[in-house]
């Protein structure tokens, strides 16, 4: 070799395009071979026919009058009408959080806040009289609903302000609003307009949301502690956590809800005032915590042992190794499983009907059954309730996907 | 206190030795991993440890900061005996930096946060001070521009250099390297070795490094210690180790890895 040749890499070419347009796609995916072609030819007309009938029913035959005329029951159940401003005030407070989240995190949080605001406006201006003669939404209810735009805006401003718009303030504000909301709903004895409303009169979507939010809010930290406890070196702690997790995972939620009427009072001092909603909330929380614990434990076990070793080698004390190194990674890795668990929790809140509570599903059923001229409206009711559940669960799964993407799960 | 008296006696005995190990034994279940290891490492000394896999070399350096517990014998690090006393262990771990074969950077934290975490949490250094010295360390290992990236965005060689900077951020008196280059692609080994050579040449700290980079050992080591079957087979300065080992086992091992 006399002189070194200069080496040139071959140019990088675009991938070959064999399939173009929807014809290419259909050829590849629908008519790839004679069997797949046959399946396509048989199933496509079936799907089109079924969809046609479904749409025809939804927009033609179906009678939505009953549902449109009962917004109050669907939303707050049998909460006294003259005190309905209290849940509405609670709603106003919650909007602050949506506004704050939108300003602080943008992206998915902003889109959710926009969708939420749009639903608010729709509910606030919808002329219910069009659907059902004689049903008029009082002006003050409309004012309350539209007032959410104001609190949404206040939240947004708080979130934009660098002083107040901090995750810590968001969490503290969330806790404050949660407590305040419960206080407003229960009432303060002796204060005019704040008469006590027993939680068994709570109902509708409000009940599902309160149970779900309480469940998620408490199940997560309890689940983390249970997961850590199960990995503890202290035998007593470990055994207690294992027993707790296995008992609550091993018994159906329905059974637990029945038992809550008997068991929760047993665990508390005599005459301790614990109403049925609180009992249900406790049982749902503990049930969900047991599953959350196992998810998080799975995440902890999936971590490379070198992570903890490196942290310990740096001199971090054990609790910081757990809270700063292991838990953040473990939780990040199991977000899909945990959100799935919380979606299941939200759906499971409708099981409280078996202990006599009127959640949105049961409320709808009793509305239908209580109106003689609408007794065949069960379908409309079910579809409406299903749609409400779906909107919430889909939002949760959407948020989960965004969080996963932002945290780079699977990317490392 | 009895422990304190023992420590003082030990210090009087081994003032110049920062690591003293006496007849150290370690079992994993029935497997006798360390079978009576006795050695000392002087302050500022650079010791390279070699040996076949499963020879106990890694287990031994992990007993120095008690990532592994020994079951018999004594280990003194900087005059402190390694016992179950958590305060002793934490005190020693602050003085002993460790670099792992698999880097073990924290993937959920930026490079900067990886480095500042221990100084701010353990030494309570103010964040701005910690960040300033982290940047200096990143300059020292040659990658100041990667501070805000996540470990997953760096090459293996860069990650290992960050891991070295992370260990140095605690200003350790001892640095332990556990095969720092064996998980690296060939073209990245050099950049990590350069950093290690610079550290060794600065004589700021004691270095115990497990590595099979014999060029590195020849160039910077004061001593080469060879482990086999849980014991120290040979402990000689590089020249003698390569040219004139006392044991046939050393020659056989060298012929296997060269």
XYZ file of C-alpha atoms in Angstrom:
670
model
C 0.000 0.000 0.000
C 1.627 3.125 -1.137
C -0.985 5.728 -0.217
C -3.963 5.381 2.045
C -7.168 5.546 0.052
C -9.825 7.899 1.369
C -12.772 5.790 2.396
C -16.243 7.028 1.485
C -19.359 5.536 3.076
C -22.184 4.563 0.719
C -25.010 7.127 0.639
C -27.977 6.540 2.937
C -31.025 5.795 0.762
C -34.736 6.134 1.616
C -36.527 2.810 2.221
C -38.200 1.245 -0.821
C -41.884 2.096 -1.236
C -43.789 -0.949 -2.312
C -47.182 -0.199 -0.777
C -48.627 3.137 -1.772
C -51.907 4.720 -0.757
C -54.954 3.030 0.660
C -55.168 0.567 -2.205
C -51.759 -0.762 -1.316
C -52.723 -0.838 2.339
C -55.964 -2.702 1.625
C -54.174 -5.169 -0.606
C -51.634 -5.901 2.091
C -53.942 -5.996 5.090
C -57.406 -6.976 3.853
C -56.731 -9.125 0.788
C -53.318 -10.550 1.588
C -54.419 -14.086 0.669
C -57.689 -15.787 -0.301
C -58.664 -16.526 3.326
C -58.135 -12.960 4.475
C -60.019 -11.750 1.388
C -62.959 -14.041 2.226
C -63.021 -12.797 5.838
C -63.013 -9.202 4.585
C -65.848 -9.813 2.119
C -68.009 -11.426 4.818
C -67.278 -9.144 7.788
C -67.265 -5.685 6.186
C -70.951 -5.753 5.188
C -71.837 -7.119 8.621
C -69.999 -4.301 10.375
C -71.531 -1.664 8.093
C -75.035 -3.087 8.653
C -74.606 -3.197 12.434
C -73.195 0.326 12.536
C -76.054 1.587 10.348
C -78.675 0.099 12.672
C -76.873 1.432 15.753
C -76.602 4.944 14.366
C -80.208 4.837 13.213
C -81.269 3.965 16.720
C -79.010 6.518 18.412
C -80.203 9.436 16.306
C -83.693 8.238 15.331
C -85.600 5.828 17.514
C -83.864 6.552 20.822
C -85.633 8.940 23.166
C -83.211 11.021 25.193
C -85.850 13.206 26.811
C -85.711 11.517 30.166
C -81.943 11.764 30.430
C -81.893 15.383 29.325
C -84.550 16.260 31.860
C -82.732 14.812 34.855
C -79.262 16.405 34.864
C -79.432 17.055 38.580
C -80.036 13.435 39.565
C -77.375 12.122 37.245
C -74.890 14.607 38.649
C -75.609 14.738 42.377
C -78.223 12.042 43.064
C -80.707 12.818 45.808
C -78.742 15.726 47.248
C -81.447 18.235 48.286
C -82.324 20.561 45.417
C -82.380 23.669 47.599
C -78.785 22.870 48.662
C -77.556 21.995 45.163
C -75.430 25.141 45.179
C -73.045 23.354 47.518
C -71.904 20.631 45.102
C -71.860 23.313 42.412
C -69.514 25.389 44.595
C -67.356 22.314 45.034
C -67.257 21.962 41.270
C -66.117 25.586 40.997
C -63.235 24.837 43.368
C -62.128 21.773 41.422
C -61.944 23.861 38.257
C -59.138 25.861 39.855
C -57.006 22.705 39.784
C -57.749 22.073 36.106
C -56.717 25.638 35.319
C -53.533 25.358 37.338
C -52.556 22.064 35.709
C -53.159 23.524 32.255
C -50.868 26.458 32.947
C -48.169 24.469 34.680
C -47.823 21.452 32.432
C -49.399 22.522 29.138
C -49.748 19.742 26.587
C -52.199 17.078 27.694
C -53.240 19.023 30.799
C -54.102 22.024 28.640
C -56.088 19.918 26.184
C -58.041 18.338 29.026
C -58.763 21.766 30.514
C -59.967 22.998 27.121
C -62.247 19.979 26.700
C -63.485 20.461 30.234
C -64.210 24.132 29.593
C -66.044 23.240 26.392
C -68.288 20.760 28.226
C -68.943 23.457 30.841
C -70.023 25.970 28.227
C -72.189 23.366 26.507
C -73.953 22.464 29.756
C -74.293 26.127 30.656
C -75.968 27.294 27.444
C -77.808 24.156 26.307
C -81.521 24.976 26.029
C -82.992 22.022 27.905
C -86.522 23.185 27.083
C -85.913 22.028 23.507
C -85.682 18.436 24.642
C -88.444 18.381 27.141
C -91.164 20.912 27.528
C -91.386 22.419 30.950
C -87.836 21.556 31.960
C -86.080 24.803 32.631
C -82.681 25.051 34.196
C -82.724 27.788 36.841
C -80.624 30.799 35.873
C -78.473 30.450 38.961
C -77.511 26.893 38.037
C -76.434 28.158 34.629
C -74.505 30.928 36.347
C -72.749 28.371 38.516
C -71.869 26.167 35.571
C -70.522 29.088 33.561
C -68.762 30.318 36.698
C -66.412 27.383 36.224
C -64.875 29.265 33.327
C -63.990 31.995 35.811
C -62.390 29.643 38.347
C -60.667 27.790 35.514
C -59.176 31.167 34.558
C -58.185 31.934 38.155
C -56.461 28.560 38.336
C -54.713 29.294 35.051
C -53.410 32.615 36.368
C -52.243 30.950 39.585
C -50.464 28.325 37.518
C -48.821 30.919 35.285
C -47.436 32.836 38.237
C -43.969 31.457 38.961
C -44.519 31.939 42.686
C -47.772 30.019 42.998
C -47.485 27.719 39.991
C -45.417 25.012 41.620
C -46.185 21.278 41.754
C -46.037 21.468 45.520
C -48.690 24.199 45.635
C -50.791 22.177 43.208
C -50.687 19.158 45.507
C -51.311 21.226 48.649
C -54.112 23.103 46.902
C -55.589 19.797 45.752
C -55.601 18.465 49.302
C -57.124 21.712 50.621
C -59.840 21.659 47.970
C -60.552 17.992 48.644
C -61.075 18.654 52.358
C -63.055 21.834 51.686
C -65.238 20.002 49.174
C -66.107 17.270 51.654
C -66.845 19.922 54.281
C -69.136 21.806 51.902
C -70.963 18.620 50.928
C -71.425 17.360 54.492
C -72.262 20.781 55.894
C -71.551 22.558 59.151
C -74.212 22.120 61.843
C -75.693 25.388 63.020
C -74.682 27.475 60.031
C -77.665 28.588 57.929
C -77.567 27.093 54.440
C -74.927 24.618 55.585
C -77.353 22.102 57.076
C -75.927 18.621 57.325
C -76.551 16.382 54.340
C -75.971 12.749 55.248
C -73.550 11.122 52.803
C -76.124 8.454 52.013
C -78.010 11.168 50.124
C -74.993 11.799 47.929
C -75.285 10.161 44.588
C -74.932 10.354 40.862
C -71.654 11.019 39.128
C -70.554 13.052 42.139
C -70.543 9.913 44.280
C -68.531 7.935 41.719
C -66.003 10.748 41.479
C -65.681 11.248 45.228
C -65.177 7.523 45.784
C -62.698 7.277 42.913
C -60.687 10.361 43.856
C -60.584 9.351 47.527
C -59.585 5.863 46.497
C -56.773 6.993 44.194
C -55.627 9.692 46.589
C -55.203 7.297 49.517
C -54.583 4.005 47.722
C -51.400 5.273 46.112
C -49.444 6.207 49.257
C -50.813 3.210 51.159
C -49.838 0.986 48.240
C -46.299 2.404 48.232
C -45.952 1.760 51.961
C -47.337 -1.772 51.600
C -44.932 -2.518 48.760
C -41.979 -1.280 50.813
C -43.284 -3.138 53.856
C -43.488 -6.358 51.913
C -39.796 -6.001 51.019
C -38.850 -5.016 54.562
C -36.244 -6.917 56.545
C -38.382 -6.613 59.659
C -40.363 -9.866 59.865
C -43.361 -8.352 61.674
C -43.798 -5.557 59.134
C -43.306 -7.952 56.273
C -45.835 -10.507 57.515
C -48.427 -7.834 58.257
C -48.087 -6.386 54.755
C -48.205 -9.775 53.066
C -51.327 -10.756 55.025
C -53.010 -7.450 54.272
C -52.230 -7.580 50.552
C -53.234 -11.205 50.130
C -56.484 -10.799 52.061
C -57.612 -7.740 50.119
C -56.542 -9.162 46.772
C -58.106 -12.515 47.522
C -61.627 -11.322 48.272
C -64.029 -9.877 45.673
C -64.761 -6.175 46.071
C -68.486 -6.904 46.349
C -67.833 -9.158 49.316
C -65.658 -6.496 50.896
C -68.363 -3.867 50.395
C -70.907 -6.083 52.126
C -68.450 -6.797 54.911
C -67.675 -3.089 55.279
C -71.092 -2.586 56.778
C -70.096 -5.011 59.552
C -66.311 -4.973 59.738
C -65.332 -1.316 59.507
C -67.468 -0.355 62.539
C -65.855 -3.256 64.409
C -62.398 -1.814 63.821
C -63.436 1.599 65.128
C -64.433 2.731 68.617
C -68.067 2.192 69.577
C -70.437 4.924 68.377
C -67.781 6.312 66.071
C -69.831 8.100 63.438
C -68.889 6.389 60.209
C -71.446 6.536 57.461
C -71.915 4.114 54.627
C -70.109 6.285 52.037
C -67.015 6.513 54.204
C -67.117 2.774 54.753
C -67.364 2.145 51.043
C -64.542 4.626 50.392
C -62.310 2.893 52.956
C -62.944 -0.543 51.482
C -62.398 0.632 47.912
C -59.188 2.385 48.991
C -57.759 -0.633 50.789
C -58.756 -2.971 47.970
C -57.048 -0.744 45.443
C -54.025 -0.205 47.693
C -53.375 -3.943 47.769
C -53.239 -4.070 43.973
C -51.187 -0.870 43.752
C -48.716 -2.363 46.232
C -48.184 -5.418 44.059
C -47.716 -3.260 40.964
C -45.114 -1.122 42.704
C -43.394 -4.164 44.160
C -43.135 -5.524 40.646
C -41.545 -2.247 39.576
C -39.064 -2.406 42.442
C -38.115 -5.955 41.573
C -37.497 -4.995 37.974
C -34.789 -2.521 38.954
C -31.153 -3.384 38.427
C -29.626 -4.097 41.870
C -26.719 -1.867 40.830
C -28.974 1.160 41.224
C -29.315 0.684 44.970
C -25.665 -0.323 45.260
C -24.471 2.817 43.522
C -26.668 4.959 45.756
C -25.448 3.226 48.890
C -21.851 3.460 47.731
C -22.313 7.238 47.537
C -23.232 7.240 51.217
C -26.967 7.898 50.816
C -28.856 6.572 53.843
C -31.281 3.719 53.239
C -34.480 5.755 53.184
C -33.030 8.113 50.589
C -31.896 5.198 48.458
C -35.546 4.131 48.465
C -37.209 7.506 47.975
C -34.730 9.152 45.612
C -33.470 6.248 43.531
C -35.668 3.163 43.704
C -39.245 4.440 44.020
C -39.099 7.069 41.250
C -37.802 4.494 38.783
C -40.110 1.722 39.967
C -43.202 3.913 39.817
C -42.265 5.276 36.427
C -41.961 1.761 35.067
C -45.354 0.660 36.342
C -47.402 3.752 35.480
C -49.416 1.837 32.848
C -50.294 -0.862 35.372
C -51.141 1.645 38.104
C -53.327 3.759 35.835
C -55.044 0.572 34.687
C -55.649 -0.191 38.335
C -57.127 3.265 38.909
C -59.359 2.980 35.869
C -60.646 -0.305 37.276
C -61.160 1.446 40.613
C -63.223 4.189 38.983
C -65.409 1.647 37.209
C -65.735 -0.425 40.377
C -67.222 2.534 42.234
C -70.550 1.661 40.593
C -70.576 -1.514 42.700
C -71.642 0.558 45.696
C -75.218 0.112 44.490
C -75.212 -3.218 46.313
C -74.975 -1.423 49.641
C -77.839 0.817 48.650
C -76.063 3.852 47.205
C -77.322 5.682 44.163
C -74.242 6.112 42.017
C -74.738 7.313 38.440
C -75.611 3.838 37.134
C -78.082 2.997 39.890
C -79.460 6.559 39.849
C -80.169 6.189 36.136
C -81.870 2.855 36.681
C -84.121 4.267 39.344
C -84.925 7.295 37.192
C -86.016 4.983 34.400
C -87.973 2.713 36.726
C -89.621 5.622 38.468
C -91.063 7.114 35.290
C -93.901 5.003 33.964
C -93.998 6.592 30.520
C -90.267 5.902 30.036
C -89.998 2.317 31.321
C -88.479 1.152 28.038
C -85.760 3.790 28.236
C -83.298 1.410 29.902
C -81.136 1.296 26.779
C -80.756 5.038 26.512
C -79.872 5.207 30.172
C -77.237 2.486 29.891
C -75.660 4.032 26.828
C -75.568 7.438 28.457
C -73.975 6.102 31.652
C -71.504 4.022 29.642
C -70.510 7.118 27.654
C -69.939 9.109 30.851
C -67.741 6.351 32.276
C -65.863 6.046 29.017
C -65.101 9.767 28.833
C -63.500 9.661 32.261
C -61.589 6.418 31.824
C -60.354 7.429 28.385
C -59.111 10.722 29.802
C -57.215 8.794 32.460
C -55.619 6.481 29.956
C -54.768 9.464 27.733
C -53.040 11.201 30.641
C -51.187 7.977 31.432
C -49.895 7.709 27.887
C -48.714 11.325 27.953
C -46.959 10.848 31.290
C -45.273 7.720 29.973
C -44.072 9.599 26.947
C -42.843 12.567 28.971
C -40.990 10.330 31.377
C -39.503 8.341 28.531
C -40.682 4.913 29.681
C -39.065 2.284 27.524
C -36.501 4.785 26.323
C -34.275 5.084 29.399
C -15.702 2.593 74.306
C -14.050 -0.607 73.246
C -14.374 0.121 69.542
C -12.741 3.503 69.861
C -9.808 2.058 71.741
C -9.350 -0.566 69.058
C -9.452 2.080 66.375
C -6.810 4.148 68.096
C -4.554 1.138 68.458
C -5.069 0.301 64.819
C -4.263 3.842 63.772
C -1.037 3.774 65.766
C -0.156 0.559 64.056
C -1.043 1.431 60.483
C -0.828 5.195 60.210
C 0.199 5.074 56.605
C -2.281 2.437 55.559
C -5.737 3.595 54.564
C -7.055 0.065 54.012
C -6.076 -2.768 56.320
C -7.566 -6.231 55.807
C -6.674 -9.089 58.120
C -7.666 -12.680 57.393
C -10.956 -11.719 55.744
C -13.403 -14.540 54.991
C -16.661 -14.372 53.103
C -19.160 -17.066 52.168
C -22.066 -16.916 49.738
C -24.146 -19.784 51.081
C -21.690 -22.676 50.993
C -19.383 -20.993 48.527
C -16.177 -19.805 50.212
C -15.595 -16.606 48.206
C -12.837 -15.032 50.304
C -10.495 -17.439 52.061
C -8.357 -15.384 54.373
C -7.381 -12.201 52.557
C -4.734 -10.136 54.299
C -3.403 -6.997 52.689
C -2.860 -3.299 53.217
C -3.132 -0.317 50.937
C -1.116 2.791 51.722
C -2.409 6.336 51.448
C -2.117 7.573 47.895
C -1.218 4.144 46.587
C -2.537 2.890 43.253
C -3.287 -0.820 43.384
C -4.501 -2.815 40.407
C -6.315 -6.042 41.170
C -6.498 -8.814 38.596
C -7.568 -12.418 38.577
C -9.903 -14.844 36.839
C -13.653 -14.432 37.205
C -14.947 -15.882 40.446
C -11.586 -15.355 42.124
C -13.070 -13.058 44.784
C -11.412 -9.834 43.614
C -14.716 -8.038 43.147
C -16.125 -9.402 46.386
C -13.038 -8.161 48.180
C -13.214 -4.568 47.020
C -16.931 -4.572 47.744
C -16.181 -5.457 51.366
C -14.111 -2.277 51.578
C -17.262 -0.109 51.425
C -19.407 -2.893 52.827
C -21.544 -3.544 49.789
C -20.641 -7.068 50.904
C -20.286 -8.065 54.539
C -17.340 -10.193 55.522
C -18.026 -12.899 58.086
C -14.559 -13.335 59.580
C -11.488 -11.187 59.993
C -11.179 -7.398 60.254
C -11.249 -4.593 57.742
C -10.192 -1.093 58.720
C -10.770 1.763 56.312
C -9.198 5.086 57.200
C -8.915 3.851 60.775
C -12.583 2.867 61.072
C -13.459 -0.773 61.513
C -16.130 -2.086 59.164
C -18.843 -3.468 61.427
C -22.606 -3.512 61.384
C -22.635 -0.048 62.929
C -24.593 1.980 60.384
C -22.856 5.228 61.340
C -19.456 3.722 60.596
C -20.658 2.357 57.281
C -22.186 5.672 56.220
C -19.066 7.548 57.335
C -16.837 5.237 55.301
C -19.048 5.282 52.218
C -18.725 9.063 52.127
C -14.942 8.660 51.928
C -14.935 5.788 49.446
C -16.038 6.367 45.859
C -16.963 3.439 43.677
C -17.196 2.991 39.922
C -19.043 -0.056 38.620
C -18.724 -2.221 35.548
C -22.303 -1.395 34.531
C -21.986 2.359 35.311
C -25.158 2.322 37.454
C -25.964 5.938 36.703
C -29.448 6.935 37.834
C -31.427 6.943 34.581
C -34.221 9.179 35.895
C -31.852 12.024 36.766
C -29.829 14.314 34.543
C -26.049 13.979 34.440
C -25.844 17.108 36.596
C -28.288 15.724 39.169
C -26.507 12.367 39.189
C -23.370 14.187 40.282
C -24.896 16.688 42.716
C -27.293 14.241 44.414
C -24.931 12.816 47.025
C -23.108 16.093 47.860
C -26.386 17.945 48.404
C -28.196 15.137 50.230
C -25.369 13.602 52.235
C -22.905 16.459 52.730
C -25.612 19.159 52.646
C -23.590 21.194 50.165
C -25.674 24.112 48.820
C -27.022 23.337 45.347
C -25.224 26.150 43.510
C -21.898 25.151 45.052
C -22.507 21.491 44.202
C -23.396 22.395 40.621
C -20.295 24.526 40.212
C -18.020 21.725 41.368
C -20.000 19.193 39.293
C -19.256 21.276 36.229
C -15.572 21.348 37.099
C -15.617 17.581 37.454
C -17.365 17.182 34.110
C -14.651 19.328 32.586
C -12.061 17.156 34.245
C -13.561 14.020 32.658
C -13.934 15.882 29.377
C -17.724 16.157 28.904
C -18.937 19.503 30.348
C -21.422 19.866 27.488
C -23.444 16.806 28.568
C -24.539 18.202 31.944
C -28.237 18.546 31.177
C -28.623 15.257 29.308
C -29.962 12.022 30.722
C -27.621 9.035 31.068
C -29.540 7.134 28.382
C -28.527 9.773 25.842
C -24.797 9.238 26.367
C -22.408 6.650 24.985
C -21.024 3.986 27.285
C -17.692 5.731 27.610
C -19.362 9.029 28.452
C -21.611 7.323 31.000
C -18.638 5.766 32.737
C -16.889 9.126 32.844
C -19.998 10.637 34.427
C -19.949 7.779 36.949
C -16.364 8.675 37.806
C -17.310 12.341 38.190
C -20.249 11.305 40.392
C -17.933 9.366 42.699
C -15.364 12.191 42.754
C -18.040 14.726 43.714
C -17.929 13.385 47.266
C -14.174 14.136 47.445
C -13.396 10.554 48.397
C -10.110 9.526 49.936
C -10.344 6.168 48.186
C -11.653 5.312 44.726
C -12.672 1.740 43.984
C -13.002 0.701 40.357
C -14.791 -2.583 39.663
C -13.892 -3.487 36.071
C -14.750 -0.006 34.785
C -13.951 -0.762 31.141
C -15.142 -4.325 30.631
C -18.687 -3.347 29.579
C -17.425 -0.798 27.054
C -17.090 -1.009 23.301
C -13.407 -1.167 22.335
C -13.228 2.379 20.967
C -14.474 3.819 24.270
C -12.071 2.080 26.621
C -9.313 4.584 26.026
C -11.278 7.672 27.040
C -12.128 6.092 30.400
C -8.590 4.872 30.993
C -7.265 8.370 30.264
C -9.443 9.771 33.030
C -8.290 7.061 35.415
C -4.654 7.681 34.537
C -5.073 11.366 35.188
C -6.579 10.542 38.596
C -3.745 8.188 39.432
C -1.138 10.711 38.363
C -2.673 13.459 40.504
C -1.865 11.441 43.685
C -4.865 12.993 45.399
C -6.368 9.725 46.435
C -5.886 6.056 46.965
C -7.028 3.933 44.030
C -7.935 0.268 44.016
C -8.903 -0.814 40.518
C -9.943 -4.181 39.190
C -9.034 -4.112 35.525
C -7.498 -6.334 32.921
C -6.071 -3.399 31.031
C -2.490 -4.470 31.612
C -1.059 -1.414 29.859
C -2.828 0.736 32.392
C -1.556 -1.438 35.225
C 2.001 -1.270 33.953
C 1.836 2.470 33.540
C 0.208 3.702 36.741
C 0.042 0.927 39.336
C 2.295 0.904 42.379
C 1.346 -2.732 42.957
C -0.514 -5.446 41.138
C -2.433 -7.881 43.282
C -3.663 -11.117 41.767
C -6.575 -13.057 43.242
C -7.421 -16.690 42.653
C -9.796 -19.000 44.529
C -10.545 -16.341 47.118
C -6.914 -15.709 48.035
C -4.157 -13.340 47.085
C -1.719 -15.262 44.890
C 0.711 -12.493 44.091
C 1.309 -8.939 45.214
C 4.203 -7.218 43.406
C 5.166 -3.958 41.695
C 4.286 -4.075 37.956
C 7.819 -4.705 36.695
C 8.349 -7.718 38.848
C 4.779 -8.877 38.388
C 5.115 -9.103 34.631
C 8.765 -10.082 34.351
C 9.461 -12.069 37.422
C 6.346 -13.422 39.158
C 6.971 -15.806 41.973
C 4.045 -18.059 41.114
C 3.502 -20.106 38.029
C -0.251 -19.318 38.371
C 0.436 -15.682 37.427
C 2.214 -16.653 34.236
C -0.597 -19.033 33.307
C -3.219 -16.320 33.906
C -1.268 -13.726 31.930
C -0.933 -16.110 29.030
C -4.702 -16.630 29.105
C -5.617 -12.953 28.909
C -2.901 -11.685 26.589
